[in-house]
Amino acid sequence: MEREMAEHQADRAMAAELGLSEQEYSDILRLLGRTPSVTELGIFSAMWNEHCSYKSTRKWLRTLPTEGPQVICGPGENAGVVDIGDGLAVVFKMESHNHPSYIEPHQGAATGMGGILRDVFTMGARPVAAMNALSFGHPDHPKTRALLAGVVEGIGAYGNAFGVPTVGGELRFHRAYDGNCLVNAFAAGIARTDAIFYSAASGVGRPVVYLGAKTGRDGVGGATMASAEFGADTEEKRPTVQVGDPFTEKRLLEACLELMEAGAVVSIQDMGAAGLTCSAVEMGDKGGLGIRLDLDRVPVRETGMTAFEMMLSESQERMLMVLRPEKEEEARAIFAKWDLDFAIIGETIAEDRFLVMKGNAVEADLPLSKLASSAPEYDRPWVETPPPEPLGEVPDVDPIAALRALIASPNYAAKQWVYEQYDSMVLADTVRGPGLGAGIVRVHGTGKALAFTADVTPRYVRANPEAGGMQAVAEAYRNLTATGATPLAATDNLNFGNPEKPEIMGQLVGAIRGIAAACSALGMPIVSGNVSLYNETEGAAILPTPTIGAVGLLASTDEIIGCEVREGHVALVLGETAGHLGQSALLAEMFGREEGDAPPVDLTAEKRHGDFIRANRDLIAACTDLSDGGLTLAAFELAAQSGIGVMLEGGDIPALFGEDQGRYLIACDPDREAALMAAAAKAGITLTRAGRFGGDMVRAGDSAASFAELAAIWRGSLAETLG
């Protein structure tokens, strides 16, 4: 009896170590009617953790709008698919690699890039664009510089070698990320609408094929690690970070696309989180089939690997496929040509079983459907975020001194130190790269173009989750609109702390409500996404950071609105200015205050203003949305990118730096100002003259400074701050 009790306690201890709760372990015992083997316990831990099962968020994710006439495939597959006309589709997704990047910055970020690229080409799309949204701790924190340098180096090394242009993204610094940086990676590709590939297995007795690189011990337990908070043992988690090889990934891309073109693929799935386990289970579950695997046939690069290690390894550059049997030799030849492993490691079966064999022994025999679609789903307790205290008095300051404070901050300084490490021109279709608003890429062989952006303002979300979630979508909508593009759809990367804390779960619920409302109103359904929870270190959570990646379509490159201003251009503000300073960049950077409410978002106005910009694009020389830093920062950035000064006429600090939503800064030729004003009056939209571009000074209200001096601060602050 004592021995049985000791074994029982040891089993429960192992389950806890693998991230399974007491209740979940009891559910497994009840489900199986026996004690699971070590490998079976590992499989359950992988499939039932937060990273793979979305067990804390499924209830709320179902409330997001995911459909529209343009949507071919929404959430649930490797990536979302949206029709762009003429038999083509854009395939895209955003995912996080937060925990791995904090533990091992270079490889964590590099393999995040590799994973999101595989999500795209698994669907049959050739990747054409990438972005990244990065959040780090305060620049004076001892780890920030090394983390940033390693992450940027990892993204650049992988993306540049693979050969995909990085065309946009965002970078922020805040003490809330000191112990947990965020690395969100986005990728998009182009596919034919009649050649989209899905992950649902079909047909009994069909070969299950392993493709790509060999399996090692790197990344074992990575998905479980990503579903837990950091503690004092963070450094010990280094072995759970995968190692990437972009050159192997490039060969895998070409081999997979050739395999698809040959008609050999029934279904295909990237081996990402939880590796062989997750890919096999998801393929079988979506197709209503069982899977039998023989681990002795899996290509390995290390000796003596156990079944547990093989099933949970997250070695990179691997795929799992269900093959048309008659195409086996042709498929094998394609992978031999690209010098990649091709091995039949199992088959589809009719029974609801996940049967894993090794050395003629049964390592796992589980009801497959209970591992994926029947994973636990929790309705976590949550509380509304309390309304923030009203904003106190904001001192009157010199407008140019305020602008200096913003552009000297690494949050609002030019980011070329980062994006110049990325290849933004590879493939030769980039029309607009990083640093100029939304990125734009031509759709090769057509006259079309796609615009890409990634946006969120975490301080808004912390103050007012619903308004902050709404604003993230609205800003993405405006960034696409400012290029002339029609917003198509979005992907979300929901980065939050521990969902077991009601206040954190309340942030998540509120943000999803806001995202859902904005996506519905603006016609931008969520077609893919990722949830990253437990972003905490020793109980301190990150700012709630629901990043929105969005894609817009330009029917012709002739429709692109410029981003450069010239001497004499008139500056016009579209939209109402009330001077909202709550949670503003000015308040944070100049006074060290994060107070007040997030700015309200009028979704009806957002839609009307976006439609106005697109309808009058021929009258507009350049356009940008107004967000962080308000009118003054937007006008300065537009001027600085073109190398000329700007004069803003009158206005107090709230008018110059307020962050009222739904607004755009338009530059136009003087002889087109009257036509724009008339069009706005006819549409019932507020359009006001704010000043003009030109000269060698920057003027705001009654204050002025040399353009050259301010531009030097803006361009040099990030590198100087980081040493």
XYZ file of C-alpha atoms in Angstrom:
723
model
C 0.000 0.000 0.000
C 2.789 2.428 0.930
C 4.538 1.686 -2.358
C 1.334 2.363 -4.323
C 0.802 5.628 -2.470
C 4.386 6.684 -3.170
C 3.973 5.891 -6.859
C 0.672 7.770 -6.921
C 2.314 10.832 -5.338
C 5.218 10.605 -7.771
C 2.807 10.501 -10.732
C 0.976 13.570 -9.454
C 4.268 15.369 -8.869
C 5.338 14.660 -12.439
C 1.968 15.869 -13.740
C 2.391 19.112 -11.799
C 5.927 19.506 -13.136
C 4.501 19.168 -16.646
C 1.995 21.944 -15.974
C -1.121 19.818 -15.340
C -3.346 20.847 -12.458
C -4.604 18.394 -9.815
C -8.043 18.464 -11.434
C -6.619 17.887 -14.917
C -4.603 14.910 -13.708
C -7.730 13.479 -12.057
C -9.622 14.000 -15.337
C -6.915 12.048 -17.195
C -7.153 9.145 -14.721
C -10.932 9.093 -15.120
C -10.691 9.330 -18.911
C -8.223 6.438 -19.229
C -9.355 4.309 -16.298
C -5.681 3.744 -15.523
C -2.448 5.567 -14.742
C -0.900 7.097 -17.885
C 2.610 6.220 -18.985
C 5.284 8.913 -18.857
C 4.922 9.492 -22.603
C 1.130 9.663 -22.345
C 1.409 12.177 -19.514
C 3.758 14.258 -21.665
C 1.303 14.144 -24.564
C -1.567 15.281 -22.335
C 0.572 18.063 -20.859
C 1.438 19.300 -24.339
C -2.092 19.201 -25.730
C -3.812 20.530 -22.613
C -1.479 23.410 -21.859
C -2.525 26.995 -22.498
C -0.305 27.405 -25.542
C -1.945 24.582 -27.509
C -5.468 24.336 -26.081
C -6.447 27.993 -25.440
C -8.285 26.592 -22.433
C -8.650 29.975 -20.684
C -9.672 31.936 -23.758
C -11.729 29.711 -26.095
C -14.979 30.983 -24.614
C -14.047 34.583 -25.410
C -12.278 33.994 -28.718
C -15.566 32.625 -30.099
C -17.046 36.123 -29.747
C -14.649 37.622 -32.304
C -15.985 38.287 -35.824
C -14.238 35.827 -38.148
C -16.328 35.819 -41.317
C -16.854 38.054 -44.333
C -17.209 37.767 -48.103
C -13.439 38.096 -48.439
C -12.621 35.327 -45.909
C -11.688 31.932 -47.367
C -10.397 30.438 -44.104
C -10.706 31.873 -40.622
C -9.194 30.793 -37.276
C -8.449 27.130 -36.620
C -5.929 26.463 -39.372
C -2.222 27.278 -39.517
C -3.020 30.745 -40.893
C -5.961 32.813 -42.143
C -6.755 33.051 -45.851
C -8.354 36.095 -47.496
C -9.384 36.541 -51.131
C -7.657 39.401 -52.998
C -9.307 38.743 -56.371
C -8.195 37.241 -59.683
C -7.780 33.773 -58.196
C -5.266 34.870 -55.526
C -5.350 34.980 -51.742
C -3.227 36.467 -48.969
C -2.385 34.013 -46.175
C -1.229 35.499 -42.859
C -0.855 35.086 -39.115
C 0.881 36.559 -36.076
C 2.354 34.485 -33.246
C 4.442 35.063 -30.138
C 7.794 33.680 -29.052
C 7.964 35.654 -25.826
C 9.282 33.242 -23.223
C 11.927 31.648 -25.500
C 13.185 35.096 -26.549
C 13.658 36.193 -22.943
C 15.590 33.029 -22.115
C 17.723 32.900 -25.290
C 17.124 36.077 -27.344
C 18.780 35.161 -30.652
C 17.389 31.647 -31.058
C 14.074 32.504 -29.415
C 13.399 35.269 -31.921
C 14.880 33.379 -34.882
C 12.737 30.302 -34.301
C 9.679 32.505 -33.771
C 10.350 33.846 -37.247
C 10.816 30.326 -38.617
C 7.596 29.077 -37.036
C 5.411 31.855 -38.422
C 6.879 31.392 -41.912
C 6.028 27.675 -41.755
C 2.475 28.505 -40.686
C 2.124 30.442 -43.946
C 3.757 28.092 -46.433
C 2.057 25.066 -44.853
C -1.118 26.516 -46.384
C 0.451 26.534 -49.854
C 1.485 30.205 -49.858
C 4.873 31.649 -50.767
C 5.877 34.142 -48.019
C 6.176 37.722 -49.298
C 6.292 39.895 -46.158
C 7.159 39.822 -42.461
C 6.716 42.177 -39.530
C 7.559 42.064 -35.835
C 6.106 43.801 -32.778
C 8.627 44.016 -29.941
C 8.196 45.112 -26.310
C 11.176 45.410 -23.947
C 11.865 46.628 -20.437
C 13.162 50.079 -19.585
C 16.419 50.934 -21.399
C 18.263 51.299 -18.078
C 17.342 47.761 -16.984
C 20.480 45.563 -17.024
C 18.973 42.992 -19.416
C 17.239 45.279 -21.925
C 20.163 46.053 -24.220
C 21.274 42.446 -24.542
C 17.701 41.245 -25.082
C 17.022 43.818 -27.794
C 20.319 43.198 -29.551
C 19.836 39.419 -29.487
C 16.209 39.516 -30.638
C 16.848 41.915 -33.524
C 19.902 39.924 -34.564
C 17.888 36.670 -34.461
C 15.007 38.066 -36.514
C 17.395 39.554 -39.065
C 19.589 36.477 -39.329
C 16.647 34.148 -39.943
C 14.486 36.380 -42.134
C 17.395 37.667 -44.236
C 18.805 34.198 -44.865
C 15.382 32.729 -45.634
C 14.680 35.588 -48.034
C 11.532 37.389 -46.893
C 11.325 41.190 -46.589
C 10.555 42.718 -43.201
C 8.303 45.651 -44.083
C 7.013 46.958 -40.755
C 6.398 46.505 -37.071
C 6.712 48.351 -33.796
C 9.081 48.695 -30.847
C 8.342 49.906 -27.322
C 10.063 50.109 -23.945
C 8.348 50.042 -20.526
C 9.319 48.817 -17.071
C 6.402 46.361 -17.112
C 8.409 44.268 -19.641
C 11.631 44.220 -17.550
C 11.163 40.553 -16.682
C 9.265 39.377 -19.757
C 9.893 40.817 -23.213
C 7.375 40.306 -26.024
C 8.408 39.103 -29.474
C 5.404 38.899 -31.818
C 6.166 37.731 -35.358
C 3.917 38.215 -38.400
C 4.211 36.651 -41.852
C 2.098 36.825 -45.005
C 2.213 34.903 -48.254
C 0.402 34.651 -51.569
C -1.401 31.511 -52.762
C -3.826 30.541 -55.499
C -7.363 30.254 -54.192
C -7.671 26.818 -55.810
C -4.475 25.568 -54.154
C -4.962 26.143 -50.413
C -3.803 23.255 -48.224
C -5.375 22.341 -44.906
C -4.401 20.204 -41.925
C -7.409 17.854 -41.617
C -6.381 14.280 -42.379
C -8.669 12.200 -44.595
C -8.777 8.608 -45.774
C -8.051 5.515 -43.686
C -4.752 3.709 -44.169
C -2.952 6.632 -45.758
C 0.748 7.198 -45.016
C 1.727 9.783 -42.377
C 4.979 11.309 -43.571
C 7.685 13.167 -41.660
C 9.350 15.946 -43.685
C 12.311 18.259 -43.209
C 15.059 18.328 -40.588
C 15.948 15.632 -38.076
C 14.569 15.487 -34.520
C 16.773 16.369 -31.570
C 16.294 17.211 -27.913
C 16.093 20.978 -28.436
C 12.820 22.539 -27.390
C 11.544 19.553 -25.369
C 8.819 20.979 -23.148
C 8.792 24.341 -24.898
C 5.002 24.594 -25.129
C 4.633 23.810 -21.440
C 7.293 26.391 -20.556
C 5.402 28.976 -22.616
C 2.302 28.328 -20.505
C 3.866 29.223 -17.158
C 5.136 32.307 -15.376
C 8.844 32.993 -14.995
C 10.414 32.577 -11.577
C 13.901 32.501 -10.142
C 14.762 29.456 -12.288
C 14.433 31.257 -15.643
C 17.996 30.504 -16.738
C 17.422 26.776 -16.170
C 14.776 26.815 -18.924
C 17.373 27.493 -21.650
C 17.257 23.874 -23.000
C 13.540 24.336 -23.796
C 14.428 26.911 -26.487
C 14.668 25.582 -30.040
C 17.540 26.141 -32.475
C 16.724 27.330 -35.988
C 18.335 26.924 -39.419
C 16.935 29.334 -42.024
C 18.713 27.640 -44.920
C 16.993 24.336 -44.109
C 13.701 26.232 -43.829
C 14.206 27.737 -47.292
C 14.749 24.259 -48.760
C 11.704 23.000 -46.849
C 9.611 25.806 -48.367
C 10.641 24.950 -51.914
C 10.213 21.203 -51.369
C 6.748 21.618 -49.824
C 5.505 23.920 -52.594
C 6.831 21.472 -55.200
C 5.150 18.588 -53.365
C 1.862 20.492 -53.330
C 2.134 21.291 -57.019
C 2.666 17.575 -57.696
C -0.690 16.745 -56.075
C 0.867 14.514 -53.421
C -0.523 16.247 -50.323
C -3.770 15.191 -48.625
C -3.144 17.333 -45.546
C -0.122 19.026 -44.023
C 0.744 20.515 -40.645
C 3.734 22.454 -39.327
C 5.521 20.846 -36.376
C 5.498 23.872 -34.069
C 4.558 23.918 -30.388
C 4.676 20.406 -28.925
C 6.199 19.149 -32.172
C 5.178 15.706 -33.382
C 2.454 15.422 -30.730
C 0.479 18.527 -31.641
C 0.840 18.150 -35.413
C -0.299 14.515 -35.439
C -3.172 15.023 -32.999
C -4.510 18.116 -34.777
C -4.408 16.420 -38.189
C -6.263 13.397 -36.877
C -8.776 15.334 -34.790
C -9.759 17.735 -37.586
C -10.276 14.803 -39.929
C -12.125 12.609 -37.428
C -9.437 9.920 -37.710
C -6.936 8.161 -35.512
C -3.166 8.160 -36.034
C -0.607 5.413 -35.506
C 3.055 6.417 -35.268
C 6.206 4.271 -35.237
C 8.945 6.337 -33.588
C 11.661 3.972 -34.803
C 11.129 5.476 -38.260
C 11.509 9.122 -37.168
C 14.775 10.673 -38.439
C 16.846 11.684 -35.392
C 20.139 13.490 -34.876
C 20.746 12.358 -31.307
C 21.123 8.853 -29.910
C 19.134 7.284 -27.114
C 16.132 9.588 -27.356
C 13.119 8.397 -25.380
C 9.575 8.372 -26.747
C 8.779 11.239 -24.366
C 11.595 13.349 -25.833
C 10.710 12.514 -29.431
C 7.027 13.318 -28.996
C 7.686 16.657 -27.264
C 10.773 17.833 -29.152
C 10.314 21.182 -30.869
C 13.229 20.811 -33.271
C 12.686 23.263 -36.082
C 12.076 23.059 -39.843
C 9.815 19.979 -39.697
C 6.418 19.135 -41.216
C 3.956 16.275 -40.929
C 1.902 15.252 -43.957
C -0.740 12.752 -44.977
C 0.340 11.532 -48.414
C -1.511 10.184 -51.418
C -0.021 6.636 -51.518
C 0.357 6.574 -55.307
C 2.578 9.682 -55.091
C 5.082 8.231 -52.623
C 8.042 7.778 -54.976
C 7.550 11.163 -56.620
C 7.317 12.845 -53.212
C 10.387 11.004 -51.918
C 12.365 12.125 -54.967
C 11.417 15.762 -54.434
C 12.697 15.716 -50.852
C 15.856 13.853 -51.858
C 16.503 16.588 -54.424
C 16.271 19.238 -51.693
C 18.439 17.120 -49.340
C 15.724 16.825 -46.686
C 14.429 13.886 -44.703
C 11.343 12.072 -45.990
C 10.099 9.187 -43.858
C 6.808 7.330 -43.608
C 6.383 7.115 -39.839
C 2.792 5.947 -39.516
C -0.683 5.835 -40.984
C -4.207 7.114 -40.503
C -6.576 4.665 -38.784
C -10.357 4.504 -38.411
C -10.391 4.185 -34.620
C -10.322 7.204 -32.308
C -6.805 6.331 -31.133
C -3.435 8.010 -30.903
C -1.164 4.962 -30.928
C 2.573 5.573 -30.478
C 4.982 2.637 -30.877
C 8.730 2.396 -30.237
C 10.785 -0.766 -30.344
C 7.633 -2.907 -30.621
C 6.393 -1.421 -27.322
C 3.268 0.672 -26.956
C 4.434 4.037 -25.589
C 1.031 5.714 -25.813
C -2.491 4.549 -26.603
C -4.924 7.389 -26.092
C -8.365 8.489 -27.352
C -7.173 11.062 -29.903
C -10.282 13.284 -29.875
C -9.892 13.824 -26.117
C -6.474 15.389 -26.661
C -7.490 18.284 -28.905
C -11.115 19.352 -29.302
C -12.043 17.834 -25.932
C -9.242 19.547 -24.012
C -10.331 21.405 -20.859
C -12.116 24.714 -21.296
C -12.262 27.126 -18.392
C -14.580 30.003 -17.630
C -12.057 31.831 -15.483
C -13.372 34.263 -12.866
C -12.818 37.847 -13.946
C -13.473 41.353 -12.741
C -13.982 44.542 -14.724
C -10.997 46.880 -14.729
C -12.044 49.781 -12.483
C -12.449 53.156 -14.195
C -9.222 55.161 -13.981
C -8.981 58.260 -11.823
C -9.641 61.474 -13.775
C -6.585 63.139 -15.224
C -5.141 65.838 -12.984
C -3.830 69.163 -14.194
C -1.184 69.011 -16.923
C 1.359 71.842 -16.629
C 1.717 74.190 -19.568
C 5.036 73.547 -21.278
C 6.968 74.846 -24.238
C 5.754 72.866 -27.302
C 9.247 72.388 -28.721
C 10.541 71.217 -25.329
C 7.684 68.710 -25.308
C 8.550 67.550 -28.828
C 12.205 67.167 -27.782
C 11.154 64.956 -24.863
C 9.211 62.691 -27.219
C 11.814 62.336 -29.976
C 14.611 61.800 -27.437
C 12.706 58.852 -25.972
C 13.548 55.430 -27.442
C 9.786 54.898 -27.743
C 9.378 57.696 -30.311
C 12.860 58.134 -31.746
C 13.525 56.837 -35.258
C 13.914 53.048 -35.292
C 16.385 52.673 -38.165
C 18.942 51.075 -35.796
C 16.532 48.135 -35.670
C 15.046 47.886 -39.151
C 18.285 48.509 -41.017
C 19.384 45.100 -39.704
C 16.516 43.534 -41.665
C 16.446 43.023 -45.418
C 13.342 44.900 -46.510
C 13.956 44.717 -50.277
C 14.577 41.011 -50.936
C 12.194 39.597 -53.614
C 12.211 43.106 -55.190
C 8.492 43.723 -54.600
C 8.692 46.049 -51.585
C 7.152 49.418 -52.405
C 7.370 50.903 -48.908
C 9.532 49.487 -46.156
C 9.828 50.057 -42.385
C 9.778 53.532 -40.859
C 7.208 55.037 -43.220
C 3.917 53.849 -41.731
C 2.331 50.657 -43.049
C 4.596 48.582 -45.289
C 3.544 47.928 -48.888
C 4.434 44.961 -51.100
C 3.470 44.401 -54.754
C 1.597 41.202 -55.518
C 4.112 39.771 -57.966
C 2.929 39.482 -61.551
C -0.134 41.693 -60.987
C -0.854 45.402 -60.618
C -2.082 44.899 -57.044
C -0.326 45.653 -53.773
C -0.840 44.721 -50.123
C -0.313 46.961 -47.087
C 0.704 45.603 -43.666
C 0.686 47.086 -40.161
C 0.939 45.986 -36.506
C -0.515 48.155 -33.735
C -1.470 48.416 -30.072
C -1.091 51.034 -27.314
C -0.695 48.985 -24.107
C -1.085 51.912 -21.696
C -4.570 52.521 -23.142
C -5.457 48.835 -22.641
C -4.311 48.864 -19.011
C -6.367 51.989 -18.271
C -9.455 50.856 -20.186
C -9.225 47.385 -21.763
C -12.299 47.707 -23.968
C -11.377 51.149 -25.328
C -7.754 50.023 -25.691
C -8.696 46.918 -27.660
C -10.955 49.014 -29.859
C -8.206 51.589 -30.409
C -5.659 48.952 -31.471
C -7.956 47.837 -34.300
C -8.865 51.427 -35.202
C -5.210 52.463 -35.416
C -4.429 49.479 -37.656
C -7.393 50.497 -39.839
C -6.052 54.067 -40.056
C -2.493 52.991 -40.833
C -3.718 50.903 -43.765
C -6.079 53.651 -44.901
C -3.277 56.241 -44.843
C -1.539 54.275 -47.620
C -4.732 54.274 -49.700
C -5.442 50.599 -48.986
C -8.830 49.075 -48.200
C -8.487 47.134 -44.921
C -9.254 43.440 -45.484
C -8.786 41.470 -42.277
C -6.694 41.135 -39.139
C -4.782 38.685 -36.974
C -4.415 39.159 -33.216
C -1.652 38.305 -30.771
C -3.132 38.618 -27.280
C -0.270 39.027 -24.775
C -1.406 39.093 -21.130
C -0.344 38.024 -17.652
C -1.679 35.168 -15.525
C -5.355 34.433 -16.438
C -5.899 32.785 -13.071
C -5.888 36.288 -11.568
C -9.388 37.790 -12.013
C -8.026 41.273 -12.723
C -5.799 39.938 -15.550
C -8.646 37.858 -16.965
C -10.777 41.006 -16.812
C -8.227 42.857 -18.955
C -8.365 40.058 -21.504
C -12.167 39.950 -21.597
C -12.408 43.724 -21.963
C -9.798 43.863 -24.731
C -11.526 41.096 -26.710
C -14.835 42.947 -26.403
C -13.236 46.089 -27.809
C -11.455 44.209 -30.596
C -14.680 42.443 -31.570
C -16.670 45.686 -31.717
C -14.035 47.461 -33.820
C -13.469 44.553 -36.212
C -17.224 44.302 -36.821
C -17.705 48.033 -37.365
C -14.668 48.416 -39.625
C -15.150 45.235 -41.692
C -11.850 43.688 -40.557
C -12.613 40.126 -39.343
C -10.025 38.241 -37.272
C -8.882 35.326 -39.456
C -6.019 33.956 -37.360
C -4.192 34.659 -34.153
C -2.425 33.584 -31.017
C -2.863 33.960 -27.270
C 0.199 34.317 -25.039
C -0.594 34.174 -21.323
C 1.413 33.931 -18.105
C 3.669 36.772 -19.225
C 4.762 37.462 -15.651
C 7.945 37.246 -13.638
C 7.639 36.563 -9.911
C 4.074 37.861 -9.972
C 4.691 41.094 -11.914
C 2.651 41.146 -15.137
C 3.384 42.878 -18.411
C 1.124 45.638 -19.687
C -1.845 44.012 -21.461
C -0.662 43.991 -25.074
C -3.211 42.722 -27.637
C -1.252 43.341 -30.830
C -3.308 43.665 -34.013
C -1.690 42.735 -37.326
C -3.750 43.900 -40.289
C -3.678 43.617 -44.077
C -5.128 45.975 -46.681
C -5.514 45.730 -50.460
C -4.625 48.227 -53.166
C -6.218 47.310 -56.494
C -3.338 49.083 -58.224
C -0.040 50.583 -57.132
C -1.374 53.786 -58.710
C -3.751 54.018 -55.728
C -0.945 54.352 -53.170
C -1.035 57.612 -51.202
C 2.453 59.074 -50.795
C 4.385 59.459 -47.552
C 6.707 62.332 -48.548
C 6.014 66.043 -48.171
C 7.453 68.878 -50.237
C 8.164 72.564 -49.710
C 4.869 74.470 -49.571
C 2.569 71.521 -48.928
C -0.416 72.458 -46.770
C -0.988 70.477 -43.529
C -4.634 69.568 -42.841
C -6.145 67.624 -39.920
C -9.109 65.384 -40.680
C -11.305 64.722 -37.639
C -12.311 66.428 -34.405
C -9.627 67.580 -31.948
C -10.711 67.806 -28.312
C -7.194 67.625 -26.856
C -7.317 64.286 -24.995
C -4.169 63.959 -22.844
C -5.141 60.990 -20.649
C -2.594 58.142 -20.995
C -0.802 60.236 -23.637
C 2.794 59.928 -24.792
C 3.412 63.511 -23.659
C 2.240 62.713 -20.138
C 4.409 59.581 -19.943
C 7.608 60.912 -21.504
C 7.706 64.473 -20.179
C 6.138 64.049 -16.751
C 6.551 60.334 -16.001
C 2.783 60.067 -15.459
C 0.449 57.328 -16.704
C -2.887 58.758 -15.652
C -6.404 59.317 -16.894
C -8.571 57.347 -19.272
C -7.772 56.026 -22.726
C -9.163 58.211 -25.528
C -12.673 57.284 -26.657
C -13.059 55.626 -30.058
C -15.956 56.546 -32.359
C -16.129 53.610 -34.760
C -18.705 55.268 -37.005
C -16.404 58.260 -37.424
C -13.423 55.973 -38.029
C -15.255 54.304 -40.916
C -16.457 57.592 -42.436
C -13.006 59.159 -42.201
C -11.344 56.118 -43.761
C -13.816 56.114 -46.631
C -13.177 59.843 -47.151
C -9.398 59.346 -47.407
C -9.781 56.588 -50.005
C -12.404 58.512 -51.991
C -10.187 61.613 -52.193
C -6.790 59.990 -52.591
C -6.120 61.868 -55.839
C -6.108 65.164 -53.921
C -3.739 63.937 -51.181
C 0.061 64.102 -51.526
C 0.870 62.391 -48.209
C -1.076 61.046 -45.264
C -0.470 59.627 -41.805
C -2.749 58.805 -38.903
C -2.565 60.761 -35.635
C -1.828 58.580 -32.620
C 0.987 58.724 -30.029
C 2.213 62.287 -29.615
C -0.738 63.750 -31.504
C -0.428 66.334 -34.253
C 3.039 67.630 -33.371
C 4.838 64.290 -33.399
C 3.018 63.139 -36.567
C 3.833 66.369 -38.407
C 7.469 66.262 -37.298
C 7.892 62.626 -38.390
C 6.341 63.326 -41.795
C 8.640 66.324 -42.227
C 11.734 64.501 -40.936
C 11.276 61.614 -43.361
C 11.347 64.169 -46.190
C 14.156 66.315 -44.791
C 12.232 69.604 -44.493
C 10.759 71.733 -41.733
C 7.156 72.238 -40.667
C 5.129 75.064 -39.180
C 2.045 74.312 -37.068
C -0.177 77.337 -36.644
C -1.333 78.170 -33.126
C -2.855 75.648 -30.787
C -2.254 74.915 -27.102
C -0.622 71.801 -25.634
C -3.831 69.688 -25.733
C -4.398 70.607 -29.386
C -0.760 69.989 -30.316
C -0.192 66.765 -28.353
C -3.684 65.397 -27.632
C -4.335 61.837 -28.795
C -7.938 62.093 -29.976
C -8.755 59.136 -32.206
C -10.105 58.911 -35.750
C -7.774 61.627 -37.075
C -5.380 61.904 -40.022
C -2.744 64.441 -40.999
C -2.978 65.208 -44.710
C -0.422 67.030 -46.845
C -1.620 68.470 -50.144
C -0.596 70.941 -52.816
C -1.940 74.447 -52.057
C -4.095 74.395 -55.180
C -5.908 71.263 -53.940
C -6.728 72.507 -50.458
C -10.032 74.103 -51.521
C -11.206 70.930 -53.259
C -10.447 68.837 -50.165
C -12.216 71.336 -47.918
C -15.267 71.277 -50.190
C -15.317 67.468 -50.253
C -15.112 67.353 -46.450
C -17.923 69.884 -46.080
C -20.102 67.861 -48.448
C -19.380 64.683 -46.455
C -20.043 66.426 -43.138
C -16.486 65.754 -41.950
C -14.258 68.169 -40.015
C -11.144 69.220 -41.948
C -9.001 72.066 -40.594
C -5.811 73.750 -41.733
C -2.976 73.066 -39.281
C 0.000 74.711 -41.002
C 2.415 74.006 -43.803
C 5.560 72.050 -44.601
C 8.840 73.603 -45.661
C 11.752 75.745 -44.523
C 14.516 74.764 -42.120
C 12.668 75.233 -38.830
C 10.095 73.326 -36.800
C 7.452 75.627 -35.320
C 4.670 74.637 -32.938
C 2.534 77.432 -31.551
C 4.873 80.248 -30.494
C 7.937 78.031 -30.173
C 10.525 77.074 -32.807
C 13.794 75.206 -33.229
C 16.177 74.223 -35.998
C 14.902 71.284 -38.052
C 18.455 69.930 -38.367
C 18.911 69.909 -34.578
C 15.632 68.094 -33.913
C 16.153 65.629 -36.764
C 19.571 64.726 -35.333
C 18.010 64.030 -31.927
C 15.254 61.916 -33.507
C 17.618 59.849 -35.644
C 20.257 59.306 -32.984
C 18.348 58.826 -29.739
C 17.679 55.083 -29.924
C 21.277 54.076 -30.648
C 22.563 56.596 -28.097
C 20.192 55.370 -25.386
C 21.199 51.773 -26.000
C 24.908 52.595 -26.176
